[in-house]
DNA sequence: CATGAATGAGCCTTCATTCAT
DNA sequence: GATGAATGAAGGCTCATTCAT
């Protein structure tokens, strides 16, 4: 049983649940049944551990976006992208918690600045690619909004209270982007 | 010069800039030119100080929403609400930072749970009122999305990198809500 | 009973006895019957504590040198300076231990670099003044040697083994400097 | 390439440069390009490594003193001894650093106590032999002072600041011991 | 109301050392 | 001989909080 992996796993969970600052290295070690020193044998320091986790977990995003590359129509592809994002909100709540938590905390944001920037560019780029394929009127502003909208929904679903109507929101969201771009933009 | 007020002011700024966890009481006292013990004379503890600040600052939200209650058409009222929200993102960046930061941090969220819940209900309610007045087809789901969308835009504007096209986003956003609800919903 | 003073006192003793690196802050606190945090309330950090101690203790050197300024002949003054230095080796062994220890440890030397430099310049200067008054042939090289000699004797007396013949050394030392400079230099 | 030797070499350098306490075993291993465990395979522990190094390096002293045993006059022999000592200060600064550092650090002194004692006795003895051969009036006190003087000069040359006039000091030092003992002692 | 000394728990990190391979 | 994962104690330091004045 790889103890390094074990540390990563436990740390990911605890960082997500409690936040980075509020998760002590000792807490991780205790939960991972590992000595205190081992963390620093495998990772330069707590910050580097966070970076490692961030890199690893954000690859999920890439995978979602990549999985959409099948031989389907642009519209279906767009819907599938949205579908993937919503599915992930439900299945990887922890991941989203970590992602948002880390982005909104000045300290942690500084630690991960380069990685966040990179990932953000990727998201934007991907959204732009799929939106453009769907509608020739899609602008970069639409991509910014697409990403913002998903973030906003994630935040409200995850951090707001239980009664968030995610399914209904999803339906409206799909309608918004399949209708908006396909028809509205061109009308206006 | 009221020292209690001074503490509140400085603490608000520091909490916003550095995050709650990363702002020590001593740091606040130093910046406010006040002795260390005074904070605990005026506030039960650091958590209570945060609650006080949260209560005070979130009243801005209420005020924005209230200021919209003039004698104007529902559409104008909706536009004015959106306008106010976007204006605040620019003018009260710090306030948004604090708000988001605090909501996405498990610890601080727990501290403020009741207050956040209350404020969230208010926002939702207010959005619903204005949206309903504008379109009879507006559902509660629209309100959820309206709030989500604004959160998402705020997050991306504030925490993403400098090049967020806030003005263009705002225009599209207004279009989205004046068009969407007025026409689309009723079609579908 | 001033706890700050108490910390300084105990720390001086422990630093001298065990060396700076090998004296933990906790050890100081335990010995001074003071809580662990208090050290950092009064001193910025362990290094700064050392600097404070160094400043305070090296003032003894200044005092010795100053106490020689009576209305006596240059020769008597020189002898009195030597006398003072030897007396201090015996009475303030701890101080010398600290001084030498700190100067020869790369880390601590770095911490105190400016202070050591300053103190060294003072010693050299003072030696030069007194030697010059005694003999017009005294050069700066004599001052360097005077200081070196005293350091060497201190080191050997303090760190070598019990049988160092300090009194006899002192007699020879006085002879060396009263004879050497008065007569030899002028011959050569 | 013998890894044991490599460890010894690197450790000697690092101990001299940074001091024993401030040199971690890992630092040695990294610099020696050797695994962490190997040190403890070859040496019982860090202390034993220091002892080994001390034994090895202090043999240089013996060699200097031994190299003086040629067929020359006592005065020349004395001068050559002094010459060797001064040359070493310049050439083996690191060695002196280690030697002084270790002697003045309570912890390390304890570790090496027997070895230091032994080496000190040797130095004293050797000085005494050479001084006695040169002058029948030389006493054991002269030997103590001879050793002290050299230590003092070394300390001041190595740890004081760049401007120590070693060459001039050396000239005066030779004069002192060739003149002092040859003439002064017998006068007084 | 206001100060600041004092506390003590907890945090991140370092490090000598052991041990299975 | 050689590796490097693993341990656990200890270190310097931070910080919310209390309390005498």
PDB file of N, CA and C in Angstrom, chain D residues 58-144:
ATOM      1  N   UNK D  58      43.171  16.616  12.516  1.00  0.00           N
ATOM      2  CA  UNK D  58      44.166  17.147  13.449  1.00  0.00           C
ATOM      3  C   UNK D  58      45.528  16.508  13.251  1.00  0.00           C
ATOM      4  N   UNK D  59      45.567  15.483  12.460  1.00  0.00           N
ATOM      5  CA  UNK D  59      46.880  14.918  12.172  1.00  0.00           C
ATOM      6  C   UNK D  59      47.727  15.912  11.393  1.00  0.00           C
ATOM      7  N   UNK D  60      47.068  16.843  10.730  1.00  0.00           N
ATOM      8  CA  UNK D  60      47.832  17.882  10.035  1.00  0.00           C
ATOM      9  C   UNK D  60      48.722  18.618  11.023  1.00  0.00           C
ATOM     10  N   UNK D  61      48.184  18.891  12.196  1.00  0.00           N
ATOM     11  CA  UNK D  61      48.979  19.586  13.207  1.00  0.00           C
ATOM     12  C   UNK D  61      50.231  18.800  13.527  1.00  0.00           C
ATOM     13  N   UNK D  62      50.024  17.530  13.748  1.00  0.00           N
ATOM     14  CA  UNK D  62      51.169  16.689  14.077  1.00  0.00           C
ATOM     15  C   UNK D  62      52.191  16.755  12.957  1.00  0.00           C
ATOM     16  N   UNK D  63      51.703  16.689  11.760  1.00  0.00           N
ATOM     17  CA  UNK D  63      52.632  16.708  10.634  1.00  0.00           C
ATOM     18  C   UNK D  63      53.431  17.996  10.567  1.00  0.00           C
ATOM     19  N   UNK D  64      52.779  19.100  10.774  1.00  0.00           N
ATOM     20  CA  UNK D  64      53.502  20.372  10.788  1.00  0.00           C
ATOM     21  C   UNK D  64      54.609  20.336  11.815  1.00  0.00           C
ATOM     22  N   UNK D  65      54.225  19.927  12.985  1.00  0.00           N
ATOM     23  CA  UNK D  65      55.201  19.914  14.063  1.00  0.00           C
ATOM     24  C   UNK D  65      56.316  18.911  13.794  1.00  0.00           C
ATOM     25  N   UNK D  66      55.951  17.841  13.158  1.00  0.00           N
ATOM     26  CA  UNK D  66      56.969  16.839  12.873  1.00  0.00           C
ATOM     27  C   UNK D  66      57.918  17.284  11.770  1.00  0.00           C
ATOM     28  N   UNK D  67      57.372  17.988  10.840  1.00  0.00           N
ATOM     29  CA  UNK D  67      58.188  18.383   9.695  1.00  0.00           C
ATOM     30  C   UNK D  67      59.324  19.321  10.102  1.00  0.00           C
ATOM     31  N   UNK D  68      59.239  19.796  11.332  1.00  0.00           N
ATOM     32  CA  UNK D  68      60.233  20.775  11.792  1.00  0.00           C
ATOM     33  C   UNK D  68      61.506  20.086  12.301  1.00  0.00           C
ATOM     34  N   UNK D  69      61.454  18.786  12.359  1.00  0.00           N
ATOM     35  CA  UNK D  69      62.556  18.055  13.011  1.00  0.00           C
ATOM     36  C   UNK D  69      63.823  17.890  12.176  1.00  0.00           C
ATOM     37  N   UNK D  70      64.083  18.816  11.320  1.00  0.00           N
ATOM     38  CA  UNK D  70      65.293  18.662  10.507  1.00  0.00           C
ATOM     39  C   UNK D  70      66.552  19.039  11.278  1.00  0.00           C
ATOM     40  N   UNK D  71      67.635  18.900  10.599  1.00  0.00           N
ATOM     41  CA  UNK D  71      68.929  19.183  11.243  1.00  0.00           C
ATOM     42  C   UNK D  71      69.256  20.666  11.113  1.00  0.00           C
ATOM     43  N   UNK D  72      68.562  21.448  11.870  1.00  0.00           N
ATOM     44  CA  UNK D  72      68.841  22.876  11.809  1.00  0.00           C
ATOM     45  C   UNK D  72      68.979  23.422  13.215  1.00  0.00           C
ATOM     46  N   UNK D  73      69.396  24.647  13.310  1.00  0.00           N
ATOM     47  CA  UNK D  73      69.607  25.250  14.626  1.00  0.00           C
ATOM     48  C   UNK D  73      68.276  25.420  15.343  1.00  0.00           C
ATOM     49  N   UNK D  74      68.287  25.440  16.658  1.00  0.00           N
ATOM     50  CA  UNK D  74      67.054  25.617  17.427  1.00  0.00           C
ATOM     51  C   UNK D  74      66.295  26.870  17.002  1.00  0.00           C
ATOM     52  N   UNK D  75      66.999  27.944  16.743  1.00  0.00           N
ATOM     53  CA  UNK D  75      66.307  29.167  16.353  1.00  0.00           C
ATOM     54  C   UNK D  75      65.577  28.976  15.023  1.00  0.00           C
ATOM     55  N   UNK D  76      66.294  28.385  14.090  1.00  0.00           N
ATOM     56  CA  UNK D  76      65.662  28.130  12.805  1.00  0.00           C
ATOM     57  C   UNK D  76      64.463  27.206  12.958  1.00  0.00           C
ATOM     58  N   UNK D  77      64.622  26.249  13.846  1.00  0.00           N
ATOM     59  CA  UNK D  77      63.516  25.321  14.073  1.00  0.00           C
ATOM     60  C   UNK D  77      62.283  26.063  14.621  1.00  0.00           C
ATOM     61  N   UNK D  78      62.532  26.936  15.564  1.00  0.00           N
ATOM     62  CA  UNK D  78      61.438  27.732  16.138  1.00  0.00           C
ATOM     63  C   UNK D  78      60.748  28.565  15.056  1.00  0.00           C
ATOM     64  N   UNK D  79      61.599  29.214  14.273  1.00  0.00           N
ATOM     65  CA  UNK D  79      61.038  30.044  13.201  1.00  0.00           C
ATOM     66  C   UNK D  79      60.232  29.196  12.219  1.00  0.00           C
ATOM     67  N   UNK D  80      60.733  28.037  11.954  1.00  0.00           N
ATOM     68  CA  UNK D  80      60.030  27.182  11.008  1.00  0.00           C
ATOM     69  C   UNK D  80      58.682  26.718  11.572  1.00  0.00           C
ATOM     70  N   UNK D  81      58.656  26.466  12.854  1.00  0.00           N
ATOM     71  CA  UNK D  81      57.392  26.070  13.489  1.00  0.00           C
ATOM     72  C   UNK D  81      56.362  27.192  13.336  1.00  0.00           C
ATOM     73  N   UNK D  82      56.812  28.386  13.667  1.00  0.00           N
ATOM     74  CA  UNK D  82      55.925  29.546  13.543  1.00  0.00           C
ATOM     75  C   UNK D  82      55.475  29.704  12.090  1.00  0.00           C
ATOM     76  N   UNK D  83      56.432  29.592  11.225  1.00  0.00           N
ATOM     77  CA  UNK D  83      56.150  29.692   9.804  1.00  0.00           C
ATOM     78  C   UNK D  83      55.067  28.701   9.376  1.00  0.00           C
ATOM     79  N   UNK D  84      55.220  27.484   9.813  1.00  0.00           N
ATOM     80  CA  UNK D  84      54.250  26.438   9.469  1.00  0.00           C
ATOM     81  C   UNK D  84      52.863  26.787   9.982  1.00  0.00           C
ATOM     82  N   UNK D  85      52.823  27.272  11.206  1.00  0.00           N
ATOM     83  CA  UNK D  85      51.525  27.599  11.793  1.00  0.00           C
ATOM     84  C   UNK D  85      50.841  28.707  10.998  1.00  0.00           C
ATOM     85  N   UNK D  86      51.578  29.740  10.695  1.00  0.00           N
ATOM     86  CA  UNK D  86      50.977  30.853   9.936  1.00  0.00           C
ATOM     87  C   UNK D  86      50.577  30.414   8.533  1.00  0.00           C
ATOM     88  N   UNK D  87      51.421  29.608   7.934  1.00  0.00           N
ATOM     89  CA  UNK D  87      51.082  29.155   6.588  1.00  0.00           C
ATOM     90  C   UNK D  87      49.761  28.387   6.623  1.00  0.00           C
ATOM     91  N   UNK D  88      49.625  27.590   7.666  1.00  0.00           N
ATOM     92  CA  UNK D  88      48.408  26.788   7.745  1.00  0.00           C
ATOM     93  C   UNK D  88      47.146  27.635   7.937  1.00  0.00           C
ATOM     94  N   UNK D  89      47.319  28.682   8.706  1.00  0.00           N
ATOM     95  CA  UNK D  89      46.152  29.560   8.895  1.00  0.00           C
ATOM     96  C   UNK D  89      45.613  30.026   7.548  1.00  0.00           C
ATOM     97  N   UNK D  90      46.534  30.304   6.645  1.00  0.00           N
ATOM     98  CA  UNK D  90      46.117  30.804   5.344  1.00  0.00           C
ATOM     99  C   UNK D  90      45.597  29.678   4.461  1.00  0.00           C
ATOM    100  N   UNK D  91      46.340  28.588   4.469  1.00  0.00           N
ATOM    101  CA  UNK D  91      46.005  27.518   3.531  1.00  0.00           C
ATOM    102  C   UNK D  91      44.865  26.632   4.007  1.00  0.00           C
ATOM    103  N   UNK D  92      44.816  26.414   5.289  1.00  0.00           N
ATOM    104  CA  UNK D  92      43.775  25.510   5.803  1.00  0.00           C
ATOM    105  C   UNK D  92      42.773  26.234   6.685  1.00  0.00           C
ATOM    106  N   UNK D  93      42.320  27.348   6.183  1.00  0.00           N
ATOM    107  CA  UNK D  93      41.334  28.119   6.937  1.00  0.00           C
ATOM    108  C   UNK D  93      40.200  27.221   7.430  1.00  0.00           C
ATOM    109  N   UNK D  94      39.710  26.385   6.526  1.00  0.00           N
ATOM    110  CA  UNK D  94      38.590  25.526   6.881  1.00  0.00           C
ATOM    111  C   UNK D  94      38.922  24.661   8.080  1.00  0.00           C
ATOM    112  N   UNK D  95      40.141  24.126   8.062  1.00  0.00           N
ATOM    113  CA  UNK D  95      40.529  23.274   9.174  1.00  0.00           C
ATOM    114  C   UNK D  95      40.504  24.032  10.494  1.00  0.00           C
ATOM    115  N   UNK D  96      41.031  25.254  10.469  1.00  0.00           N
ATOM    116  CA  UNK D  96      41.034  26.044  11.690  1.00  0.00           C
ATOM    117  C   UNK D  96      39.620  26.373  12.131  1.00  0.00           C
ATOM    118  N   UNK D  97      38.824  26.702  11.158  1.00  0.00           N
ATOM    119  CA  UNK D  97      37.435  26.978  11.490  1.00  0.00           C
ATOM    120  C   UNK D  97      36.817  25.809  12.237  1.00  0.00           C
ATOM    121  N   UNK D  98      37.034  24.631  11.687  1.00  0.00           N
ATOM    122  CA  UNK D  98      36.468  23.447  12.330  1.00  0.00           C
ATOM    123  C   UNK D  98      37.025  23.279  13.738  1.00  0.00           C
ATOM    124  N   UNK D  99      38.317  23.423  13.836  1.00  0.00           N
ATOM    125  CA  UNK D  99      38.988  23.205  15.109  1.00  0.00           C
ATOM    126  C   UNK D  99      38.470  24.163  16.183  1.00  0.00           C
ATOM    127  N   UNK D 100      38.434  25.432  15.848  1.00  0.00           N
ATOM    128  CA  UNK D 100      37.987  26.431  16.821  1.00  0.00           C
ATOM    129  C   UNK D 100      36.505  26.269  17.124  1.00  0.00           C
ATOM    130  N   UNK D 101      35.771  26.104  16.072  1.00  0.00           N
ATOM    131  CA  UNK D 101      34.332  25.932  16.180  1.00  0.00           C
ATOM    132  C   UNK D 101      33.980  24.805  17.143  1.00  0.00           C
ATOM    133  N   UNK D 102      34.653  23.739  16.964  1.00  0.00           N
ATOM    134  CA  UNK D 102      34.367  22.528  17.717  1.00  0.00           C
ATOM    135  C   UNK D 102      34.824  22.665  19.168  1.00  0.00           C
ATOM    136  N   UNK D 103      35.900  23.380  19.351  1.00  0.00           N
ATOM    137  CA  UNK D 103      36.421  23.545  20.704  1.00  0.00           C
ATOM    138  C   UNK D 103      35.562  24.478  21.533  1.00  0.00           C
ATOM    139  N   UNK D 104      34.947  25.447  20.868  1.00  0.00           N
ATOM    140  CA  UNK D 104      34.210  26.468  21.606  1.00  0.00           C
ATOM    141  C   UNK D 104      32.727  26.155  21.711  1.00  0.00           C
ATOM    142  N   UNK D 105      32.318  25.061  21.149  1.00  0.00           N
ATOM    143  CA  UNK D 105      30.919  24.676  21.222  1.00  0.00           C
ATOM    144  C   UNK D 105      30.779  23.631  22.314  1.00  0.00           C
ATOM    145  N   UNK D 106      30.102  23.958  23.381  1.00  0.00           N
ATOM    146  CA  UNK D 106      30.011  23.015  24.502  1.00  0.00           C
ATOM    147  C   UNK D 106      29.664  21.592  24.073  1.00  0.00           C
ATOM    148  N   UNK D 107      28.664  21.456  23.218  1.00  0.00           N
ATOM    149  CA  UNK D 107      28.233  20.117  22.822  1.00  0.00           C
ATOM    150  C   UNK D 107      29.337  19.364  22.113  1.00  0.00           C
ATOM    151  N   UNK D 108      29.883  19.985  21.092  1.00  0.00           N
ATOM    152  CA  UNK D 108      30.916  19.289  20.331  1.00  0.00           C
ATOM    153  C   UNK D 108      32.163  19.079  21.178  1.00  0.00           C
ATOM    154  N   UNK D 109      32.435  20.031  22.034  1.00  0.00           N
ATOM    155  CA  UNK D 109      33.607  19.849  22.881  1.00  0.00           C
ATOM    156  C   UNK D 109      33.448  18.581  23.710  1.00  0.00           C
ATOM    157  N   UNK D 110      32.254  18.373  24.216  1.00  0.00           N
ATOM    158  CA  UNK D 110      32.009  17.180  25.023  1.00  0.00           C
ATOM    159  C   UNK D 110      32.214  15.921  24.191  1.00  0.00           C
ATOM    160  N   UNK D 111      31.753  15.967  22.966  1.00  0.00           N
ATOM    161  CA  UNK D 111      31.885  14.790  22.101  1.00  0.00           C
ATOM    162  C   UNK D 111      33.349  14.439  21.873  1.00  0.00           C
ATOM    163  N   UNK D 112      34.160  15.474  21.755  1.00  0.00           N
ATOM    164  CA  UNK D 112      35.559  15.257  21.368  1.00  0.00           C
ATOM    165  C   UNK D 112      36.520  15.406  22.536  1.00  0.00           C
ATOM    166  N   UNK D 113      35.984  15.521  23.734  1.00  0.00           N
ATOM    167  CA  UNK D 113      36.802  15.899  24.874  1.00  0.00           C
ATOM    168  C   UNK D 113      38.146  15.189  24.933  1.00  0.00           C
ATOM    169  N   UNK D 114      38.142  13.890  24.885  1.00  0.00           N
ATOM    170  CA  UNK D 114      39.395  13.145  25.008  1.00  0.00           C
ATOM    171  C   UNK D 114      40.362  13.473  23.872  1.00  0.00           C
ATOM    172  N   UNK D 115      39.818  13.568  22.677  1.00  0.00           N
ATOM    173  CA  UNK D 115      40.683  13.849  21.534  1.00  0.00           C
ATOM    174  C   UNK D 115      41.291  15.251  21.623  1.00  0.00           C
ATOM    175  N   UNK D 116      40.464  16.208  22.027  1.00  0.00           N
ATOM    176  CA  UNK D 116      40.966  17.571  22.153  1.00  0.00           C
ATOM    177  C   UNK D 116      42.060  17.634  23.211  1.00  0.00           C
ATOM    178  N   UNK D 117      41.787  17.027  24.324  1.00  0.00           N
ATOM    179  CA  UNK D 117      42.753  17.003  25.424  1.00  0.00           C
ATOM    180  C   UNK D 117      44.098  16.471  24.929  1.00  0.00           C
ATOM    181  N   UNK D 118      44.005  15.375  24.266  1.00  0.00           N
ATOM    182  CA  UNK D 118      45.202  14.715  23.742  1.00  0.00           C
ATOM    183  C   UNK D 118      45.966  15.642  22.795  1.00  0.00           C
ATOM    184  N   UNK D 119      45.217  16.211  21.865  1.00  0.00           N
ATOM    185  CA  UNK D 119      45.859  17.062  20.871  1.00  0.00           C
ATOM    186  C   UNK D 119      46.466  18.295  21.534  1.00  0.00           C
ATOM    187  N   UNK D 120      45.746  18.799  22.517  1.00  0.00           N
ATOM    188  CA  UNK D 120      46.234  19.986  23.220  1.00  0.00           C
ATOM    189  C   UNK D 120      47.549  19.682  23.939  1.00  0.00           C
ATOM    190  N   UNK D 121      47.585  18.546  24.576  1.00  0.00           N
ATOM    191  CA  UNK D 121      48.803  18.135  25.282  1.00  0.00           C
ATOM    192  C   UNK D 121      49.954  18.021  24.289  1.00  0.00           C
ATOM    193  N   UNK D 122      49.646  17.479  23.143  1.00  0.00           N
ATOM    194  CA  UNK D 122      50.695  17.338  22.129  1.00  0.00           C
ATOM    195  C   UNK D 122      51.251  18.693  21.708  1.00  0.00           C
ATOM    196  N   UNK D 123      50.335  19.623  21.450  1.00  0.00           N
ATOM    197  CA  UNK D 123      50.753  20.957  21.018  1.00  0.00           C
ATOM    198  C   UNK D 123      51.636  21.619  22.061  1.00  0.00           C
ATOM    199  N   UNK D 124      51.162  21.537  23.283  1.00  0.00           N
ATOM    200  CA  UNK D 124      51.878  22.148  24.393  1.00  0.00           C
ATOM    201  C   UNK D 124      53.271  21.534  24.502  1.00  0.00           C
ATOM    202  N   UNK D 125      53.291  20.251  24.448  1.00  0.00           N
ATOM    203  CA  UNK D 125      54.531  19.509  24.581  1.00  0.00           C
ATOM    204  C   UNK D 125      55.513  19.900  23.489  1.00  0.00           C
ATOM    205  N   UNK D 126      54.996  19.945  22.294  1.00  0.00           N
ATOM    206  CA  UNK D 126      55.852  20.257  21.163  1.00  0.00           C
ATOM    207  C   UNK D 126      56.396  21.672  21.266  1.00  0.00           C
ATOM    208  N   UNK D 127      55.520  22.590  21.621  1.00  0.00           N
ATOM    209  CA  UNK D 127      55.971  23.971  21.797  1.00  0.00           C
ATOM    210  C   UNK D 127      57.066  24.008  22.853  1.00  0.00           C
ATOM    211  N   UNK D 128      56.824  23.304  23.925  1.00  0.00           N
ATOM    212  CA  UNK D 128      57.785  23.308  25.021  1.00  0.00           C
ATOM    213  C   UNK D 128      59.141  22.771  24.573  1.00  0.00           C
ATOM    214  N   UNK D 129      59.088  21.694  23.815  1.00  0.00           N
ATOM    215  CA  UNK D 129      60.335  21.095  23.348  1.00  0.00           C
ATOM    216  C   UNK D 129      61.134  22.116  22.534  1.00  0.00           C
ATOM    217  N   UNK D 130      60.484  22.703  21.602  1.00  0.00           N
ATOM    218  CA  UNK D 130      61.192  23.612  20.704  1.00  0.00           C
ATOM    219  C   UNK D 130      61.640  24.886  21.404  1.00  0.00           C
ATOM    220  N   UNK D 131      60.757  25.392  22.272  1.00  0.00           N
ATOM    221  CA  UNK D 131      61.147  26.599  22.995  1.00  0.00           C
ATOM    222  C   UNK D 131      62.313  26.327  23.949  1.00  0.00           C
ATOM    223  N   UNK D 132      62.290  25.196  24.587  1.00  0.00           N
ATOM    224  CA  UNK D 132      63.363  24.861  25.535  1.00  0.00           C
ATOM    225  C   UNK D 132      64.699  24.703  24.819  1.00  0.00           C
ATOM    226  N   UNK D 133      64.601  24.104  23.663  1.00  0.00           N
ATOM    227  CA  UNK D 133      65.843  23.937  22.923  1.00  0.00           C
ATOM    228  C   UNK D 133      66.438  25.293  22.550  1.00  0.00           C
ATOM    229  N   UNK D 134      65.553  26.218  22.301  1.00  0.00           N
ATOM    230  CA  UNK D 134      66.017  27.522  21.877  1.00  0.00           C
ATOM    231  C   UNK D 134      66.564  28.337  23.052  1.00  0.00           C
ATOM    232  N   UNK D 135      65.838  28.282  24.160  1.00  0.00           N
ATOM    233  CA  UNK D 135      66.302  29.043  25.313  1.00  0.00           C
ATOM    234  C   UNK D 135      66.164  28.230  26.575  1.00  0.00           C
ATOM    235  N   UNK D 136      67.194  28.220  27.325  1.00  0.00           N
ATOM    236  CA  UNK D 136      67.140  27.447  28.569  1.00  0.00           C
ATOM    237  C   UNK D 136      66.217  28.088  29.599  1.00  0.00           C
ATOM    238  N   UNK D 137      65.881  29.369  29.359  1.00  0.00           N
ATOM    239  CA  UNK D 137      64.985  30.031  30.314  1.00  0.00           C
ATOM    240  C   UNK D 137      63.504  29.831  30.022  1.00  0.00           C
ATOM    241  N   UNK D 138      63.233  29.192  28.929  1.00  0.00           N
ATOM    242  CA  UNK D 138      61.824  28.999  28.577  1.00  0.00           C
ATOM    243  C   UNK D 138      61.128  28.125  29.617  1.00  0.00           C
ATOM    244  N   UNK D 139      59.979  28.593  30.074  1.00  0.00           N
ATOM    245  CA  UNK D 139      59.221  27.816  31.066  1.00  0.00           C
ATOM    246  C   UNK D 139      57.969  27.250  30.411  1.00  0.00           C
ATOM    247  N   UNK D 140      57.272  26.467  31.177  1.00  0.00           N
ATOM    248  CA  UNK D 140      56.020  25.909  30.663  1.00  0.00           C
ATOM    249  C   UNK D 140      55.003  27.025  30.400  1.00  0.00           C
ATOM    250  N   UNK D 141      55.119  28.089  31.163  1.00  0.00           N
ATOM    251  CA  UNK D 141      54.227  29.232  30.939  1.00  0.00           C
ATOM    252  C   UNK D 141      54.437  29.810  29.545  1.00  0.00           C
ATOM    253  N   UNK D 142      55.666  29.849  29.116  1.00  0.00           N
ATOM    254  CA  UNK D 142      55.930  30.337  27.760  1.00  0.00           C
ATOM    255  C   UNK D 142      55.227  29.461  26.723  1.00  0.00           C
ATOM    256  N   UNK D 143      55.218  28.177  26.973  1.00  0.00           N
ATOM    257  CA  UNK D 143      54.555  27.275  26.035  1.00  0.00           C
ATOM    258  C   UNK D 143      53.059  27.549  26.000  1.00  0.00           C
ATOM    259  N   UNK D 144      52.490  27.698  27.175  1.00  0.00           N
ATOM    260  CA  UNK D 144      51.052  28.010  27.222  1.00  0.00           C
ATOM    261  C   UNK D 144      50.771  29.287  26.429  1.00  0.00           C
TER     262      UNK D 144
END
